[in-house]
PDB file of N, CA and C in Angstrom:
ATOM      1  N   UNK A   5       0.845  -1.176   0.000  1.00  0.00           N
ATOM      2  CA  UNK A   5       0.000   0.000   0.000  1.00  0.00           C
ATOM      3  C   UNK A   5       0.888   1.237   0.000  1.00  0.00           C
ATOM      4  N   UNK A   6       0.599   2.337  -0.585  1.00  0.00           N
ATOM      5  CA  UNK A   6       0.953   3.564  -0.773  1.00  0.00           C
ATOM      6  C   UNK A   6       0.967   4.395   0.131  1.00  0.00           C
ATOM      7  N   UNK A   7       1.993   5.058   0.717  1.00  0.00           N
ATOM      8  CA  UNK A   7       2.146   5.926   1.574  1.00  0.00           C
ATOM      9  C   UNK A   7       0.833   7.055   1.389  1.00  0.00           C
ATOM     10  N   UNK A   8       0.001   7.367   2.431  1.00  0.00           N
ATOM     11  CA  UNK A   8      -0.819   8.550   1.864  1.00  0.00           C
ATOM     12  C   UNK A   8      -0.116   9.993   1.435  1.00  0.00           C
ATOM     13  N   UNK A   9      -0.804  10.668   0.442  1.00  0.00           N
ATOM     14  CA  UNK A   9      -0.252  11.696   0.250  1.00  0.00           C
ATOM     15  C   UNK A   9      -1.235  13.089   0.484  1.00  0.00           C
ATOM     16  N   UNK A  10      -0.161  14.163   1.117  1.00  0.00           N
ATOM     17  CA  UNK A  10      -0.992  15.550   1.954  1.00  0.00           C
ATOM     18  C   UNK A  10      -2.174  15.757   0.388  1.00  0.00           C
ATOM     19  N   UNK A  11      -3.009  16.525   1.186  1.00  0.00           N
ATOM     20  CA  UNK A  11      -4.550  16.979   0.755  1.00  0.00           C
ATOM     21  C   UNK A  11      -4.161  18.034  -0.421  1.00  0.00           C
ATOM     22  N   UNK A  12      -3.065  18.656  -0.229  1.00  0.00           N
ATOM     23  CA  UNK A  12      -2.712  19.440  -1.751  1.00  0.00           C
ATOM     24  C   UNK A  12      -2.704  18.420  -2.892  1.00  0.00           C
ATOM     25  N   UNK A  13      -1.958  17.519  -2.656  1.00  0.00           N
ATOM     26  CA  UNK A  13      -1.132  16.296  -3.802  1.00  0.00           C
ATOM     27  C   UNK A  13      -2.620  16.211  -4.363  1.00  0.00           C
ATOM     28  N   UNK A  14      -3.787  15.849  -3.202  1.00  0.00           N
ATOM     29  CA  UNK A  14      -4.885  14.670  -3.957  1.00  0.00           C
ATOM     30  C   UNK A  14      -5.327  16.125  -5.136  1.00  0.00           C
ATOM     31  N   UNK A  15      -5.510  17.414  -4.505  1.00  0.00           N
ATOM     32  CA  UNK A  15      -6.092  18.827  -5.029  1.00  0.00           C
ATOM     33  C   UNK A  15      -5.413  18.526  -6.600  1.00  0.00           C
ATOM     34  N   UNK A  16      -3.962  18.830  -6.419  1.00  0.00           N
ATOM     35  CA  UNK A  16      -3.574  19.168  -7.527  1.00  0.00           C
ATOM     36  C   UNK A  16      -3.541  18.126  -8.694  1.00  0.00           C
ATOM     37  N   UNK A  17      -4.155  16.787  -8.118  1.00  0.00           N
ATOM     38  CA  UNK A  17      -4.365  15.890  -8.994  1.00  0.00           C
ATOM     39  C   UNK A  17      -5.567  15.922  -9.881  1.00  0.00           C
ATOM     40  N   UNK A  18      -6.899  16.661  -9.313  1.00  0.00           N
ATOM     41  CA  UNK A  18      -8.063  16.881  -9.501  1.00  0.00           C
ATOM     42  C   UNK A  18      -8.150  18.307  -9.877  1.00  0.00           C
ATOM     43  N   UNK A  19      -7.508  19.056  -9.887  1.00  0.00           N
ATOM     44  CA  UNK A  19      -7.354  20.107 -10.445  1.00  0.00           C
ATOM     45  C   UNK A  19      -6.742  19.425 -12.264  1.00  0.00           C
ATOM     46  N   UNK A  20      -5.551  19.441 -12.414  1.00  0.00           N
ATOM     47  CA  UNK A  20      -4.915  19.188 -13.698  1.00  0.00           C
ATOM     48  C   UNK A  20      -5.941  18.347 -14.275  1.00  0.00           C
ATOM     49  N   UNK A  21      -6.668  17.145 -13.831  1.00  0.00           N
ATOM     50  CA  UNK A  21      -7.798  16.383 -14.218  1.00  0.00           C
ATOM     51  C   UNK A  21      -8.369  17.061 -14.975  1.00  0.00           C
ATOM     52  N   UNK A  22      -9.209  17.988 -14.017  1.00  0.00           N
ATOM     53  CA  UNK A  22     -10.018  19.409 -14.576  1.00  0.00           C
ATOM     54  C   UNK A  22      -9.951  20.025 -15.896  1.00  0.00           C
ATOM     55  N   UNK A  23      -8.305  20.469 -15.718  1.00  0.00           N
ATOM     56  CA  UNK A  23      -7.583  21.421 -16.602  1.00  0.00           C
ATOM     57  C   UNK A  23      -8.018  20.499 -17.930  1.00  0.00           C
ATOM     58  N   UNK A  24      -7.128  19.427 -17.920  1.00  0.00           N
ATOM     59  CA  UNK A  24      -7.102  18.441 -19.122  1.00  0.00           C
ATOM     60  C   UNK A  24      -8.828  17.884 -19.711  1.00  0.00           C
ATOM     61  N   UNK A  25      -9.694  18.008 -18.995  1.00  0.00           N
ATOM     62  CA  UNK A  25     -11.227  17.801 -19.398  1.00  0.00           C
ATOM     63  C   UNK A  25     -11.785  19.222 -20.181  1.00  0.00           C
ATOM     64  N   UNK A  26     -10.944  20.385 -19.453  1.00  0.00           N
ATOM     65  CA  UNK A  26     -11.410  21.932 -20.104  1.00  0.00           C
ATOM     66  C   UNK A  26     -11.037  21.464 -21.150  1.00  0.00           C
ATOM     67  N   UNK A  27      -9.608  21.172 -21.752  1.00  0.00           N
ATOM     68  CA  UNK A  27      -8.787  21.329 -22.539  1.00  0.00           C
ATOM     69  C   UNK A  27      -8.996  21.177 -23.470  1.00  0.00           C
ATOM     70  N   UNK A  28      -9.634  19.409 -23.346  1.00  0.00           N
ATOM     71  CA  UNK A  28     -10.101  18.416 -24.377  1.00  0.00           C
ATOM     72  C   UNK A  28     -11.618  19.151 -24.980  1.00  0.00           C
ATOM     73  N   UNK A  29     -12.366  19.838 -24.465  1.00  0.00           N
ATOM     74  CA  UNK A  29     -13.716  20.635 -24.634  1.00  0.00           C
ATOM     75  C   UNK A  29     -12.907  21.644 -25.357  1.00  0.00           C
ATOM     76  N   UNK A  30     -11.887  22.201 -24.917  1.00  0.00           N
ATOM     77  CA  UNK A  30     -11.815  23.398 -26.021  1.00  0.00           C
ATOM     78  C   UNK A  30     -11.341  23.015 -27.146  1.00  0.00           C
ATOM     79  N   UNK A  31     -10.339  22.086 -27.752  1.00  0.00           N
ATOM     80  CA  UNK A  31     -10.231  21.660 -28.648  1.00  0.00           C
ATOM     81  C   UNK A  31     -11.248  20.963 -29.337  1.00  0.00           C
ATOM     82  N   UNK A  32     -12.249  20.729 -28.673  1.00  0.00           N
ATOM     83  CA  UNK A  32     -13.138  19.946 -29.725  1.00  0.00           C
ATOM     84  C   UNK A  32     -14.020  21.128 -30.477  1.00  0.00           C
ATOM     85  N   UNK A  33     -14.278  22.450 -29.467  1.00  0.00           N
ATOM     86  CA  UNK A  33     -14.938  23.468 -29.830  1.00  0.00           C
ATOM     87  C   UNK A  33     -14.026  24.444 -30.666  1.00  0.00           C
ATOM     88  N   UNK A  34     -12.875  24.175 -30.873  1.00  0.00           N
ATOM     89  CA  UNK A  34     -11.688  24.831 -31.965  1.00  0.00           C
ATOM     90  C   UNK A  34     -11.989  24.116 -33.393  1.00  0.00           C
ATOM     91  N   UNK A  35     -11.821  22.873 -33.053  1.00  0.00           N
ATOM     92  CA  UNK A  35     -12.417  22.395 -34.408  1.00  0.00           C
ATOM     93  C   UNK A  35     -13.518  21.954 -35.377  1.00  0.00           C
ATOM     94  N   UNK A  36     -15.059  22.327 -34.230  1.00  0.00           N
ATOM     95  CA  UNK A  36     -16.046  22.503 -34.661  1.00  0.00           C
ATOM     96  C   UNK A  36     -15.986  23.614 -35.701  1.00  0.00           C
ATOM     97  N   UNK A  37     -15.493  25.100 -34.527  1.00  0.00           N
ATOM     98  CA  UNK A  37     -15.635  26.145 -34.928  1.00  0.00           C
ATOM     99  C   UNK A  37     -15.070  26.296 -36.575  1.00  0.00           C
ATOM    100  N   UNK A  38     -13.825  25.463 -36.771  1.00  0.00           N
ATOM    101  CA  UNK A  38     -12.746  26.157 -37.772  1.00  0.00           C
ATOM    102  C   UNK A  38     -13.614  25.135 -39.224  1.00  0.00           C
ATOM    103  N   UNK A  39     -14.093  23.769 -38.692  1.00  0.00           N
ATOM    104  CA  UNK A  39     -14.641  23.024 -39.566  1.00  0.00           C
ATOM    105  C   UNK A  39     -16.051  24.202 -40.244  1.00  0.00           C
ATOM    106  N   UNK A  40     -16.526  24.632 -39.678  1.00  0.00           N
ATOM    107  CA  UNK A  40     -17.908  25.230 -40.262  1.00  0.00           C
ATOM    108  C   UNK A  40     -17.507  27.273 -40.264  1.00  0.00           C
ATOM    109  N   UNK A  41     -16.648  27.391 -39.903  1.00  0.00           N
ATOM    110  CA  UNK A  41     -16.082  29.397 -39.742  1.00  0.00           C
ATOM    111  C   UNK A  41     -16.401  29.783 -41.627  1.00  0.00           C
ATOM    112  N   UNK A  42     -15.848  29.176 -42.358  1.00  0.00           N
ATOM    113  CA  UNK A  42     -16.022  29.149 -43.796  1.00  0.00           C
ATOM    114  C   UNK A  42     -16.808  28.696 -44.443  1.00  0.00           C
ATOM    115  N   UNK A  43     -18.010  28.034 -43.872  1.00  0.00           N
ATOM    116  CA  UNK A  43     -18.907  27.329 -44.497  1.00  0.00           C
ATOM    117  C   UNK A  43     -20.561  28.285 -44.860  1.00  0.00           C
ATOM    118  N   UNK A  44     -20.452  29.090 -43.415  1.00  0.00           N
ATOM    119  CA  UNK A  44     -21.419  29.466 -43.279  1.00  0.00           C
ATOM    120  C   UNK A  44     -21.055  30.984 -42.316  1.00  0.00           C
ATOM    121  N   UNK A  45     -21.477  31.816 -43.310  1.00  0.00           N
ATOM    122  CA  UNK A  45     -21.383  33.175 -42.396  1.00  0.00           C
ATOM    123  C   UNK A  45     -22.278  33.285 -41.132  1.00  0.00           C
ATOM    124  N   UNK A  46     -21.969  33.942 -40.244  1.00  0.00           N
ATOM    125  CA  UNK A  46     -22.874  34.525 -39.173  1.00  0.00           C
ATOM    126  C   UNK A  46     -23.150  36.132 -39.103  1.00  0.00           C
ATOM    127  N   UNK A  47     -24.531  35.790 -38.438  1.00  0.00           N
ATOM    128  CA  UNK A  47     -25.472  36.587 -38.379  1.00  0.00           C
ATOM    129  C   UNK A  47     -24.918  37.478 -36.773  1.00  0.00           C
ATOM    130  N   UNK A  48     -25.394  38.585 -36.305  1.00  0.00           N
ATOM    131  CA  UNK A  48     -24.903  38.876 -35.075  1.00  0.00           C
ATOM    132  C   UNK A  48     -25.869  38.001 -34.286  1.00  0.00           C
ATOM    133  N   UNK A  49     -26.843  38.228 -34.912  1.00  0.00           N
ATOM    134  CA  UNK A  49     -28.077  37.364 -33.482  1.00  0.00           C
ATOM    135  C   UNK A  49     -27.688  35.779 -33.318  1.00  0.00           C
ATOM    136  N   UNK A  50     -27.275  35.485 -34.728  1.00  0.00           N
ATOM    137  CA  UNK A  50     -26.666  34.117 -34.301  1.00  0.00           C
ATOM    138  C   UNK A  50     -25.303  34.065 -33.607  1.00  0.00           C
ATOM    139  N   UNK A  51     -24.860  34.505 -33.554  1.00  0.00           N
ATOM    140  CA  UNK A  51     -23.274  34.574 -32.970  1.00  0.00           C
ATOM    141  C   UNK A  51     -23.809  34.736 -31.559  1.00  0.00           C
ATOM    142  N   UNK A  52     -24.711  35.874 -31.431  1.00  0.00           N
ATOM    143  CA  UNK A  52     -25.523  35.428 -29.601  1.00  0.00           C
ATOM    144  C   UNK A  52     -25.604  33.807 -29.283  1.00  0.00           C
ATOM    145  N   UNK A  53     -26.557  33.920 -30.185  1.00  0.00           N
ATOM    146  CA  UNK A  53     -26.981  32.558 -30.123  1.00  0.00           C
ATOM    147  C   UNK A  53     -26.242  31.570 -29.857  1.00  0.00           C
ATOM    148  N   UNK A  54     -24.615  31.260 -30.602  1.00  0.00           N
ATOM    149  CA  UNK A  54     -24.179  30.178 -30.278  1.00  0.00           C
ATOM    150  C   UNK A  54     -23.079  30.459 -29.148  1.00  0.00           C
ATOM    151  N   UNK A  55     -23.035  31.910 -28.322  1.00  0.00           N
ATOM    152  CA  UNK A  55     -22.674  32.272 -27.473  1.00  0.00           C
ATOM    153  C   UNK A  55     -23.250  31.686 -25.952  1.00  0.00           C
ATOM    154  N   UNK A  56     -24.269  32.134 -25.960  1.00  0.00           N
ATOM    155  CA  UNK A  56     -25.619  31.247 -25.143  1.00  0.00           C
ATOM    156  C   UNK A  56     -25.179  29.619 -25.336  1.00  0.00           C
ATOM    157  N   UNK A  57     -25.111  29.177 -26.650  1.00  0.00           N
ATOM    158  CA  UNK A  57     -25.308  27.690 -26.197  1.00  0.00           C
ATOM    159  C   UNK A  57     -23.600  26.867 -25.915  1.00  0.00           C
ATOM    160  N   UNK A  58     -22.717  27.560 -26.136  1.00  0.00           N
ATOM    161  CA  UNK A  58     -21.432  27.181 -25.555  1.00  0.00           C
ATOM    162  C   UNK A  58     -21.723  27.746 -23.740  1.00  0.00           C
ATOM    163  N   UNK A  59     -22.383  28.640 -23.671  1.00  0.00           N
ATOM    164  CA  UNK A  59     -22.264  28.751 -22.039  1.00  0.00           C
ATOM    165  C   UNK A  59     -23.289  27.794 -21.387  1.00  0.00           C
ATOM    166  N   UNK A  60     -24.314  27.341 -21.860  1.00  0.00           N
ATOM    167  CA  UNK A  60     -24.979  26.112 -21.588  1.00  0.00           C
ATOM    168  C   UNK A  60     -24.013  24.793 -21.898  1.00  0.00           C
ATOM    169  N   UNK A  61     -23.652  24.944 -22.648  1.00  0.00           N
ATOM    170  CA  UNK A  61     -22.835  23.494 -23.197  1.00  0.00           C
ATOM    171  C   UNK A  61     -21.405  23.607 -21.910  1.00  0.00           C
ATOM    172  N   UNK A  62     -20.647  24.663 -21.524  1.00  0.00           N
ATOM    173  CA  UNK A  62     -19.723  24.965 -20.908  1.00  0.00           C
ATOM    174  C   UNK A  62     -20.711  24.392 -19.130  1.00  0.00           C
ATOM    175  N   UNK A  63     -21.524  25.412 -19.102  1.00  0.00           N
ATOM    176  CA  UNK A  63     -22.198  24.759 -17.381  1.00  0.00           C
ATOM    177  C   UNK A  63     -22.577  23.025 -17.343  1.00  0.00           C
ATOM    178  N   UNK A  64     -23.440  22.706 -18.460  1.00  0.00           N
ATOM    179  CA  UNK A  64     -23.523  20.960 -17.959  1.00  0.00           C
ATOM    180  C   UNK A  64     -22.106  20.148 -18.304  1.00  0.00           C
ATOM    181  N   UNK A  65     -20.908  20.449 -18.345  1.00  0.00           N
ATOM    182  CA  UNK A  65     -19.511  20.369 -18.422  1.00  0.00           C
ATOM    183  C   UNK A  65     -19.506  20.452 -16.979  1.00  0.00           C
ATOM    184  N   UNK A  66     -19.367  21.713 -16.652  1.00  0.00           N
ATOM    185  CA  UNK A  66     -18.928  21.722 -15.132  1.00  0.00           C
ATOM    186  C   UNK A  66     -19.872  20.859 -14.094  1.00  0.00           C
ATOM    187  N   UNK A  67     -21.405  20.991 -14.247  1.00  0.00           N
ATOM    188  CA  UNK A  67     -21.866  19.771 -13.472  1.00  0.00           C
ATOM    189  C   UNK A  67     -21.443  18.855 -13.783  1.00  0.00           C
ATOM    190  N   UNK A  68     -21.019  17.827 -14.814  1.00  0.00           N
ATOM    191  CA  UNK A  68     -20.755  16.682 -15.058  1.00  0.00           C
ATOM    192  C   UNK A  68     -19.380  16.455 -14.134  1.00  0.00           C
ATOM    193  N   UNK A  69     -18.660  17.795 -13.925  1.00  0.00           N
ATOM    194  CA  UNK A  69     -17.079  17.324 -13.429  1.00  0.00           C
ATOM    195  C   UNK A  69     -17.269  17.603 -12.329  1.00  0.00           C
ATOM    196  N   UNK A  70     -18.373  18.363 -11.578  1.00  0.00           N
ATOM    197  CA  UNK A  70     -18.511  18.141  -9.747  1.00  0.00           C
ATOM    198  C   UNK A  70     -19.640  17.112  -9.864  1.00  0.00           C
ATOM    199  N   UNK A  71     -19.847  16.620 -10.880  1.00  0.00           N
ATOM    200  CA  UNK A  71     -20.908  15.148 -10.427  1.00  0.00           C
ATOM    201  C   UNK A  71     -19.493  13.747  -9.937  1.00  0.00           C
ATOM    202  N   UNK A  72     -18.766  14.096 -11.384  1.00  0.00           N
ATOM    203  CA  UNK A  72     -17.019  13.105 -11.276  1.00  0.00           C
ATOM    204  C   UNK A  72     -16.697  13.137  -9.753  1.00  0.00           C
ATOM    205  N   UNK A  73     -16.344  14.662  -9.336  1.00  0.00           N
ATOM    206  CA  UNK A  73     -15.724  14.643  -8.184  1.00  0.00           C
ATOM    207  C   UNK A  73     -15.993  14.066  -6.833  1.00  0.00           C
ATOM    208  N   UNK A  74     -17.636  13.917  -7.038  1.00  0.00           N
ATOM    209  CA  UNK A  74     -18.243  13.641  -5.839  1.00  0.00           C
ATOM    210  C   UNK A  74     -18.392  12.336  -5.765  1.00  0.00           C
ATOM    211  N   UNK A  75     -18.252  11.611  -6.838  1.00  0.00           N
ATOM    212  CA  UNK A  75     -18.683  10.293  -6.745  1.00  0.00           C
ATOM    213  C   UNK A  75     -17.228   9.829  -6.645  1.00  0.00           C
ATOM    214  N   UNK A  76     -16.147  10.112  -7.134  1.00  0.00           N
ATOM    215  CA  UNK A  76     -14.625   9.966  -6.694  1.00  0.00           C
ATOM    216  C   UNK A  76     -14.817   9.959  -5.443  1.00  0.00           C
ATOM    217  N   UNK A  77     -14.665  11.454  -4.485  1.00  0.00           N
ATOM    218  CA  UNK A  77     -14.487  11.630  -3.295  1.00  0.00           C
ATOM    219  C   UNK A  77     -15.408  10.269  -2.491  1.00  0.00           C
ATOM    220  N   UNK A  78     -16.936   9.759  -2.881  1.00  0.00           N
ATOM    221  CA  UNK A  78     -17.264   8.905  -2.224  1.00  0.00           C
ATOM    222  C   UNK A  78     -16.396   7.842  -2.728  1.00  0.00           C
ATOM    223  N   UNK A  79     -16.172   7.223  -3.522  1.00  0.00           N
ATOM    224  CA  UNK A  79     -15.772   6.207  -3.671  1.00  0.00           C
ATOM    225  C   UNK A  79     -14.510   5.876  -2.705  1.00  0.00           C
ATOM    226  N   UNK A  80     -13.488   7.253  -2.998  1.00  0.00           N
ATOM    227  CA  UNK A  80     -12.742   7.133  -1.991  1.00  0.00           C
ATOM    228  C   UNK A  80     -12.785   7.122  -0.343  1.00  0.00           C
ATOM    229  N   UNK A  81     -14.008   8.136   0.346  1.00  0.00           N
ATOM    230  CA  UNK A  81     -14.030   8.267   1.667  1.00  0.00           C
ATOM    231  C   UNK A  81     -15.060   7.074   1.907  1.00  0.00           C
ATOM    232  N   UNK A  82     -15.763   6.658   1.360  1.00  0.00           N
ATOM    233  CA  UNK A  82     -16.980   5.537   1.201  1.00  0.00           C
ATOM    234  C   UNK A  82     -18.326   6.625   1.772  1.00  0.00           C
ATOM    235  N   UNK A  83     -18.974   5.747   1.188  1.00  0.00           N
ATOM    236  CA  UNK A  83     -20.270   6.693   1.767  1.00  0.00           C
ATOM    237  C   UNK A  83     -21.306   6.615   3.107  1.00  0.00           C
ATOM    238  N   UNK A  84     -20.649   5.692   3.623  1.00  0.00           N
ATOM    239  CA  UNK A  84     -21.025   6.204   5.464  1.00  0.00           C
ATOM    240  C   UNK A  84     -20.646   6.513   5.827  1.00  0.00           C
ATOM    241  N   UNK A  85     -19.260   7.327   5.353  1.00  0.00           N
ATOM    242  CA  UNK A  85     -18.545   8.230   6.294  1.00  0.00           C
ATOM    243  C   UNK A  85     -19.227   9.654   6.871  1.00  0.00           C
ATOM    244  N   UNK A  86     -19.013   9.859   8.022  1.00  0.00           N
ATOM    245  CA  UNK A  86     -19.738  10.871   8.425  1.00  0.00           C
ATOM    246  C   UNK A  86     -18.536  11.871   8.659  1.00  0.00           C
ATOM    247  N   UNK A  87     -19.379  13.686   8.696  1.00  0.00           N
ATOM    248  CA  UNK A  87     -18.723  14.949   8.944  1.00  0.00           C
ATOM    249  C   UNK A  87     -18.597  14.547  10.146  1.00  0.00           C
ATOM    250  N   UNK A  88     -16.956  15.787  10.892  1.00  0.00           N
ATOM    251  CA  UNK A  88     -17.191  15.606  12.317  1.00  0.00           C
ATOM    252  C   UNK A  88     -18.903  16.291  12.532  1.00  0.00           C
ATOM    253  N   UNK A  89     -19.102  15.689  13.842  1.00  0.00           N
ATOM    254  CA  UNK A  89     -20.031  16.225  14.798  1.00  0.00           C
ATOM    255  C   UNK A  89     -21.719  15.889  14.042  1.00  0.00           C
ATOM    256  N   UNK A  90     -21.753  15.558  12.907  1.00  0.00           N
ATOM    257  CA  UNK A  90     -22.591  14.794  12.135  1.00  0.00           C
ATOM    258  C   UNK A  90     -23.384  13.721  12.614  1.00  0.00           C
ATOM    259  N   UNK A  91     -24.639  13.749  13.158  1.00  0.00           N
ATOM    260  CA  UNK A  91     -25.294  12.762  14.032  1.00  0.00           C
ATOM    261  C   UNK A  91     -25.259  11.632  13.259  1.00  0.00           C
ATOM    262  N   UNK A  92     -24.872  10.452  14.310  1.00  0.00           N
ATOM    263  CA  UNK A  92     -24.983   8.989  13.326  1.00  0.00           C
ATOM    264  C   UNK A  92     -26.723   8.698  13.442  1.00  0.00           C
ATOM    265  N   UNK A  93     -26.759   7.958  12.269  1.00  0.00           N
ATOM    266  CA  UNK A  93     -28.217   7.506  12.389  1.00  0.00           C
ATOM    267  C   UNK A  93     -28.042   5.775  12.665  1.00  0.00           C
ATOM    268  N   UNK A  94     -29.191   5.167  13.447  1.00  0.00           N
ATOM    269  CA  UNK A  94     -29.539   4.441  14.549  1.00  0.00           C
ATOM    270  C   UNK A  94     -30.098   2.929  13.512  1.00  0.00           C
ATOM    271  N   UNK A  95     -30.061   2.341  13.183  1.00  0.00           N
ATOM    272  CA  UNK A  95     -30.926   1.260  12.275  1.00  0.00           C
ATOM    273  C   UNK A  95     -32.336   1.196  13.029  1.00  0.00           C
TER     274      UNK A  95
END
């Protein structure tokens, strides 16, 4: 078994995670963009438009990666673990 490592180490592991999930989203949205930039002019109202739906498309991104995190963190702390001072419940 593995020596544990301080609470930064696990951070900065789940951070770069992060980084590299942005990353992979922006490159896919680089080459959407560059595949269709010449295909089809935009409109200003559309350029709103697909402004709006990258920031929708960008937020269920970020829920999906604090949905990741939480089900990590349980997996790792297990899920009867209780907060301090957290009343146990009784069967």
């Amino acid at each position: 078994m593995s020596p544990a490592r301080p609470a930064g180490g696990r951070q900065d592991e789940v951070v770069e995670l992060v980084r590299q999930a942005e990353e992979a989203v922006l490159t896919a949205g680089r080459r959407i963009a560059g595949a269709t930039a010449d295909a089809v002019p935009m409109l200003p109202s559309e350029v709103k438009k697909v402004v709006d739906e990258a920031f929708d498309t960008t937020a269920k991104v970020l829920e999906m990666q604090r949905d990741l995190v939480k089900s990590l963190l349980s997996a790792v702390l297990g899920p009867d673990r209780k907060e301090e001072g957290e009343p146990t419940s009784k069967p």
